[in-house]
Amino acid sequence: MSNDRLIRTDIPHSARIWNFWMGGKDNYDVDRAVGEASLQIDPDIATMAVQSREFLIRAVRYLAREAGIRQFLDIGTGLPTMQNTHEVAQSEAPAAKIVYVDNDPLVLTHARALLNNTTSQGVTTYIDADFHVPEQIVSDAHNILDFTQPIAVMFMGVLGHAHSYQDMLRIVRTVVDSAPSGSYLVLWDGTTESEPYVTLCAEYAKSGGVPYVPRTGDEIRAAFDGLEFVEPGFVSITEWRPEVKDVGDTRPISARGGVARKP
């Protein structure tokens, strides 16, 4: 993987700020400053960060354990924290193949450490690509994944970086259309239901970071058009098959998503 692009430490970066909210250490002063300021605007953002990882864990575990999926394409993966996609999938299916996709130089630097943390039977690798060019992602993924067998395509809280709503749909559909019948789409994103979250995104754009555009629940749900939702459907991520111990203890948040099967 090439990693000759400069890592900017003077401009905040969403993946590093997300890492900060999740309690990670892979962030810089500028990220922590923006992260702290963001918590003043929307205290729920840290909850969203933590709950998004819990949703990933539950969704990947379901796909590997119950749906029999052995191939995962995690697009816009961000910085590694705990219980990453390959760790969850390979704990259920040691031979699972996981392809991470990102084009951030810091993410790609940390990828090298992850590549050593995989099962001997399985595959964990990274593609250096921008999700705005989904055709390249599909082409590169063909070198690793078997596109005659089902694939779980994942967009976990990243599609607000799409240039437009139509661009968001184009990106998702290009990848999903390339996958065979029996594949799954796993997707979530923050919604406009929360005024503090909308304000937070607007303020973040002023900081010099790459803008993140929140969308309505209906707009996010449209990314699943033509697919068959797994129960409980398109819901707040806290309500997607919560662990028994969490039932009744978690509240809905303005982050919605689901898991759906391609017929």
Short mmCIF file of C-alpha atoms in Angstrom, two decimals:
data_model
loop_
_atom_site.label_atom_id
_atom_site.label_comp_id
_atom_site.label_asym_id
_atom_site.label_seq_id
_atom_site.Cartn_x
_atom_site.Cartn_y
_atom_site.Cartn_z
CA MET A 1 0.00 0.00 0.00
CA SER A 2 1.33 3.45 -0.78
CA ASN A 3 1.49 5.98 2.02
CA ASP A 4 3.42 8.93 0.71
CA ARG A 5 0.72 11.52 1.43
CA LEU A 6 1.31 13.98 4.20
CA ILE A 7 -0.45 13.43 7.51
CA ARG A 8 -1.76 16.86 8.46
CA THR A 9 -1.67 17.55 12.18
CA ASP A 10 -2.82 21.17 11.87
CA ILE A 11 -6.27 20.37 10.44
CA PRO A 12 -8.85 18.31 12.36
CA HIS A 13 -9.76 14.97 10.87
CA SER A 14 -13.06 13.17 11.41
CA ALA A 15 -11.51 9.71 11.83
CA ARG A 16 -9.13 10.99 14.51
CA ILE A 17 -11.87 12.94 16.29
CA TRP A 18 -14.06 9.82 16.24
CA ASN A 19 -11.12 7.92 17.72
CA PHE A 20 -10.92 10.54 20.50
CA TRP A 21 -14.64 10.24 21.29
CA MET A 22 -14.23 6.46 21.55
CA GLY A 23 -11.39 6.83 24.04
CA GLY A 24 -8.58 6.07 21.60
CA LYS A 25 -5.10 7.59 21.49
CA ASP A 26 -4.64 8.03 17.75
CA ASN A 27 -5.41 11.74 17.57
CA TYR A 28 -3.68 15.11 17.81
CA ASP A 29 -4.19 18.30 19.79
CA VAL A 30 -6.30 19.85 17.04
CA ASP A 31 -8.55 16.78 16.99
CA ARG A 32 -8.97 16.79 20.75
CA ALA A 33 -9.76 20.51 20.75
CA VAL A 34 -12.45 20.10 18.09
CA GLY A 35 -13.67 16.94 19.80
CA GLU A 36 -14.09 18.71 23.13
CA ALA A 37 -15.79 21.68 21.50
CA SER A 38 -18.11 19.29 19.68
CA LEU A 39 -19.14 17.68 22.94
CA GLN A 40 -20.25 21.10 24.16
CA ILE A 41 -22.51 21.41 21.10
CA ASP A 42 -23.78 17.84 21.09
CA PRO A 43 -22.97 15.74 24.16
CA ASP A 44 -24.64 12.76 22.47
CA ILE A 45 -21.90 12.53 19.84
CA ALA A 46 -19.71 10.44 22.15
CA THR A 47 -22.67 8.11 22.72
CA MET A 48 -23.12 7.85 18.96
CA ALA A 49 -19.45 6.94 18.54
CA VAL A 50 -19.58 4.18 21.14
CA GLN A 51 -22.97 2.85 20.03
CA SER A 52 -21.87 2.76 16.40
CA ARG A 53 -19.11 0.33 17.32
CA GLU A 54 -21.56 -1.77 19.33
CA PHE A 55 -23.82 -1.89 16.26
CA LEU A 56 -20.87 -2.98 14.09
CA ILE A 57 -20.04 -5.77 16.52
CA ARG A 58 -23.62 -7.07 16.62
CA ALA A 59 -24.11 -6.82 12.85
CA VAL A 60 -20.84 -8.53 11.92
CA ARG A 61 -21.41 -11.24 14.50
CA TYR A 62 -24.88 -11.88 13.09
CA LEU A 63 -23.56 -12.06 9.53
CA ALA A 64 -20.71 -14.43 10.37
CA ARG A 65 -22.59 -16.59 12.88
CA GLU A 66 -26.15 -16.73 11.55
CA ALA A 67 -26.01 -15.66 7.90
CA GLY A 68 -22.84 -17.61 7.09
CA ILE A 69 -21.03 -14.66 5.50
CA ARG A 70 -17.28 -15.19 5.07
CA GLN A 71 -16.35 -12.05 3.13
CA PHE A 72 -16.52 -8.47 4.39
CA LEU A 73 -15.82 -5.23 2.50
CA ASP A 74 -15.62 -2.43 5.09
CA ILE A 75 -15.51 0.89 3.20
CA GLY A 76 -14.30 4.03 4.96
CA THR A 77 -13.17 2.02 7.94
CA GLY A 78 -11.48 4.82 9.88
CA LEU A 79 -8.94 4.31 12.63
CA PRO A 80 -8.81 0.94 14.38
CA THR A 81 -10.06 0.89 17.95
CA MET A 82 -11.47 -2.18 19.68
CA GLN A 83 -13.40 -5.08 18.24
CA ASN A 84 -12.68 -4.24 14.62
CA THR A 85 -14.54 -5.97 11.80
CA HIS A 86 -11.91 -8.65 11.21
CA GLU A 87 -11.64 -9.47 14.92
CA VAL A 88 -15.39 -9.97 15.27
CA ALA A 89 -15.80 -11.89 12.00
CA GLN A 90 -12.79 -14.14 12.48
CA SER A 91 -13.75 -14.93 16.07
CA GLU A 92 -16.88 -16.52 14.59
CA ALA A 93 -15.34 -17.78 11.33
CA PRO A 94 -11.52 -17.99 11.43
CA ALA A 95 -11.32 -18.32 7.62
CA ALA A 96 -13.23 -15.09 6.97
CA LYS A 97 -11.75 -12.56 4.55
CA ILE A 98 -11.92 -8.88 5.45
CA VAL A 99 -10.99 -6.03 3.13
CA TYR A 100 -10.80 -2.56 4.66
CA VAL A 101 -10.98 0.48 2.40
CA ASP A 102 -9.72 3.96 3.27
CA ASN A 103 -7.57 6.64 1.72
CA ASP A 104 -6.43 8.50 4.80
CA PRO A 105 -2.65 8.23 5.31
CA LEU A 106 -2.93 7.89 9.10
CA VAL A 107 -5.48 5.09 8.76
CA LEU A 108 -3.24 3.30 6.28
CA THR A 109 -0.26 3.64 8.61
CA HIS A 110 -2.19 1.97 11.40
CA ALA A 111 -3.39 -0.71 9.00
CA ARG A 112 0.00 -2.38 9.10
CA ALA A 113 -0.48 -3.22 12.77
CA LEU A 114 -3.90 -4.70 12.08
CA LEU A 115 -2.55 -6.95 9.35
CA ASN A 116 -0.52 -8.78 11.97
CA ASN A 117 -3.61 -9.29 14.10
CA THR A 118 -5.51 -11.83 12.05
CA THR A 119 -6.08 -15.56 12.00
CA SER A 120 -3.77 -17.86 10.07
CA GLN A 121 -6.75 -19.23 8.10
CA GLY A 122 -8.30 -15.90 7.21
CA VAL A 123 -7.31 -12.79 5.30
CA THR A 124 -7.22 -9.19 6.53
CA THR A 125 -6.02 -6.50 4.15
CA TYR A 126 -6.45 -2.86 3.15
CA ILE A 127 -7.21 -1.11 -0.11
CA ASP A 128 -5.99 2.46 -0.46
CA ALA A 129 -8.94 4.02 -2.28
CA ASP A 130 -11.41 6.89 -2.09
CA PHE A 131 -15.03 5.78 -1.73
CA HIS A 132 -15.98 8.43 -4.27
CA VAL A 133 -14.45 6.07 -6.84
CA PRO A 134 -16.39 2.88 -6.03
CA GLU A 135 -15.44 1.30 -9.35
CA GLN A 136 -11.81 1.22 -8.21
CA ILE A 137 -12.81 -0.34 -4.89
CA VAL A 138 -14.73 -3.09 -6.66
CA SER A 139 -11.88 -3.68 -9.11
CA ASP A 140 -9.25 -3.92 -6.37
CA ALA A 141 -11.48 -6.05 -4.14
CA HIS A 142 -11.75 -8.62 -6.94
CA ASN A 143 -8.09 -9.43 -6.28
CA ILE A 144 -8.96 -10.62 -2.77
CA LEU A 145 -12.65 -11.51 -2.55
CA ASP A 146 -14.63 -14.06 -4.55
CA PHE A 147 -17.44 -12.12 -6.19
CA THR A 148 -19.32 -15.33 -6.97
CA GLN A 149 -19.91 -15.76 -3.23
CA PRO A 150 -21.87 -13.46 -0.87
CA ILE A 151 -20.11 -10.37 0.48
CA ALA A 152 -21.07 -8.07 3.34
CA VAL A 153 -20.65 -4.48 2.15
CA MET A 154 -20.25 -2.01 5.00
CA PHE A 155 -20.58 1.79 5.15
CA MET A 156 -20.37 2.64 8.83
CA GLY A 157 -21.05 6.31 9.49
CA VAL A 158 -19.08 7.62 6.52
CA LEU A 159 -21.56 8.55 3.80
CA GLY A 160 -22.00 12.11 5.03
CA HIS A 161 -18.69 12.74 3.24
CA ALA A 162 -20.35 11.98 -0.12
CA HIS A 163 -20.46 15.06 -2.35
CA SER A 164 -24.26 14.95 -2.59
CA TYR A 165 -27.25 12.78 -1.78
CA GLN A 166 -27.30 11.37 -5.30
CA ASP A 167 -23.58 10.71 -5.04
CA MET A 168 -24.19 8.79 -1.81
CA LEU A 169 -26.71 6.55 -3.55
CA ARG A 170 -24.37 6.09 -6.53
CA ILE A 171 -21.50 4.99 -4.29
CA VAL A 172 -23.56 2.45 -2.36
CA ARG A 173 -25.35 1.05 -5.38
CA THR A 174 -22.20 0.68 -7.46
CA VAL A 175 -20.67 -1.58 -4.82
CA VAL A 176 -23.85 -3.48 -3.93
CA ASP A 177 -24.69 -4.03 -7.60
CA SER A 178 -21.28 -5.69 -8.07
CA ALA A 179 -21.93 -8.20 -5.29
CA PRO A 180 -23.84 -11.43 -5.94
CA SER A 181 -27.26 -12.47 -4.70
CA GLY A 182 -27.13 -13.36 -1.01
CA SER A 183 -24.81 -10.48 -0.19
CA TYR A 184 -25.64 -7.95 2.53
CA LEU A 185 -25.47 -4.20 3.03
CA VAL A 186 -24.64 -2.93 6.52
CA LEU A 187 -25.02 0.82 6.83
CA TRP A 188 -25.69 3.51 9.40
CA ASP A 189 -25.40 7.28 9.60
CA GLY A 190 -26.34 10.20 11.79
CA THR A 191 -29.59 11.94 10.89
CA THR A 192 -31.06 15.42 10.85
CA GLU A 193 -33.45 14.44 13.66
CA SER A 194 -31.01 15.94 16.16
CA GLU A 195 -30.57 19.71 15.92
CA PRO A 196 -27.36 19.62 18.02
CA TYR A 197 -25.87 17.05 15.61
CA VAL A 198 -26.78 19.19 12.59
CA THR A 199 -25.18 22.20 14.29
CA LEU A 200 -22.11 20.15 15.14
CA CYS A 201 -21.63 19.13 11.51
CA ALA A 202 -21.97 22.76 10.39
CA GLU A 203 -19.40 23.94 12.93
CA TYR A 204 -17.02 21.14 11.98
CA ALA A 205 -17.05 22.31 8.36
CA LYS A 206 -15.91 25.74 9.57
CA SER A 207 -12.90 24.18 11.33
CA GLY A 208 -11.24 23.24 8.05
CA GLY A 209 -12.12 19.58 8.21
CA VAL A 210 -13.78 17.78 5.30
CA PRO A 211 -17.50 18.62 5.63
CA TYR A 212 -19.92 15.98 6.89
CA VAL A 213 -23.51 16.36 5.69
CA PRO A 214 -26.25 14.77 7.83
CA ARG A 215 -29.29 13.49 5.99
CA THR A 216 -32.84 12.55 6.86
CA GLY A 217 -33.73 9.06 7.94
CA ASP A 218 -35.66 8.55 4.69
CA GLU A 219 -32.63 9.56 2.64
CA ILE A 220 -30.40 7.08 4.46
CA ARG A 221 -33.03 4.37 4.23
CA ALA A 222 -33.15 4.83 0.45
CA ALA A 223 -29.66 3.37 0.22
CA PHE A 224 -31.31 0.02 1.03
CA ASP A 225 -33.85 0.19 -1.80
CA GLY A 226 -34.24 -3.17 -3.52
CA LEU A 227 -32.82 -5.08 -0.57
CA GLU A 228 -34.56 -7.19 2.08
CA PHE A 229 -34.14 -5.92 5.64
CA VAL A 230 -33.12 -8.29 8.39
CA GLU A 231 -35.31 -7.81 11.46
CA PRO A 232 -35.81 -5.36 13.11
CA GLY A 233 -35.32 -3.36 9.91
CA PHE A 234 -34.19 0.25 9.64
CA VAL A 235 -33.95 1.54 13.20
CA SER A 236 -31.88 3.55 15.63
CA ILE A 237 -28.60 1.66 15.89
CA THR A 238 -29.18 1.15 19.62
CA GLU A 239 -32.35 -0.79 18.73
CA TRP A 240 -30.75 -3.18 16.24
CA ARG A 241 -30.70 -6.51 18.07
CA PRO A 242 -29.36 -5.19 21.39
CA GLU A 243 -27.73 -7.63 23.74
CA VAL A 244 -30.11 -9.09 26.32
CA LYS A 245 -28.28 -7.21 29.06
CA ASP A 246 -28.88 -3.92 27.25
CA VAL A 247 -32.59 -4.33 26.48
CA GLY A 248 -34.45 -1.52 28.19
CA ASP A 249 -31.24 0.30 29.13
CA THR A 250 -30.43 1.96 25.82
CA ARG A 251 -32.40 4.79 24.27
CA PRO A 252 -32.90 5.60 20.61
CA ILE A 253 -30.37 8.07 19.19
CA SER A 254 -30.30 10.09 15.96
CA ALA A 255 -28.22 7.48 14.18
CA ARG A 256 -30.13 5.04 12.02
CA GLY A 257 -29.15 1.98 10.08
CA GLY A 258 -29.75 -1.65 9.38
CA VAL A 259 -28.66 -4.86 7.72
CA ALA A 260 -30.30 -5.95 4.47
CA ARG A 261 -29.89 -8.88 2.08
CA LYS A 262 -29.57 -8.65 -1.68
CA PRO A 263 -32.18 -11.01 -3.23
#
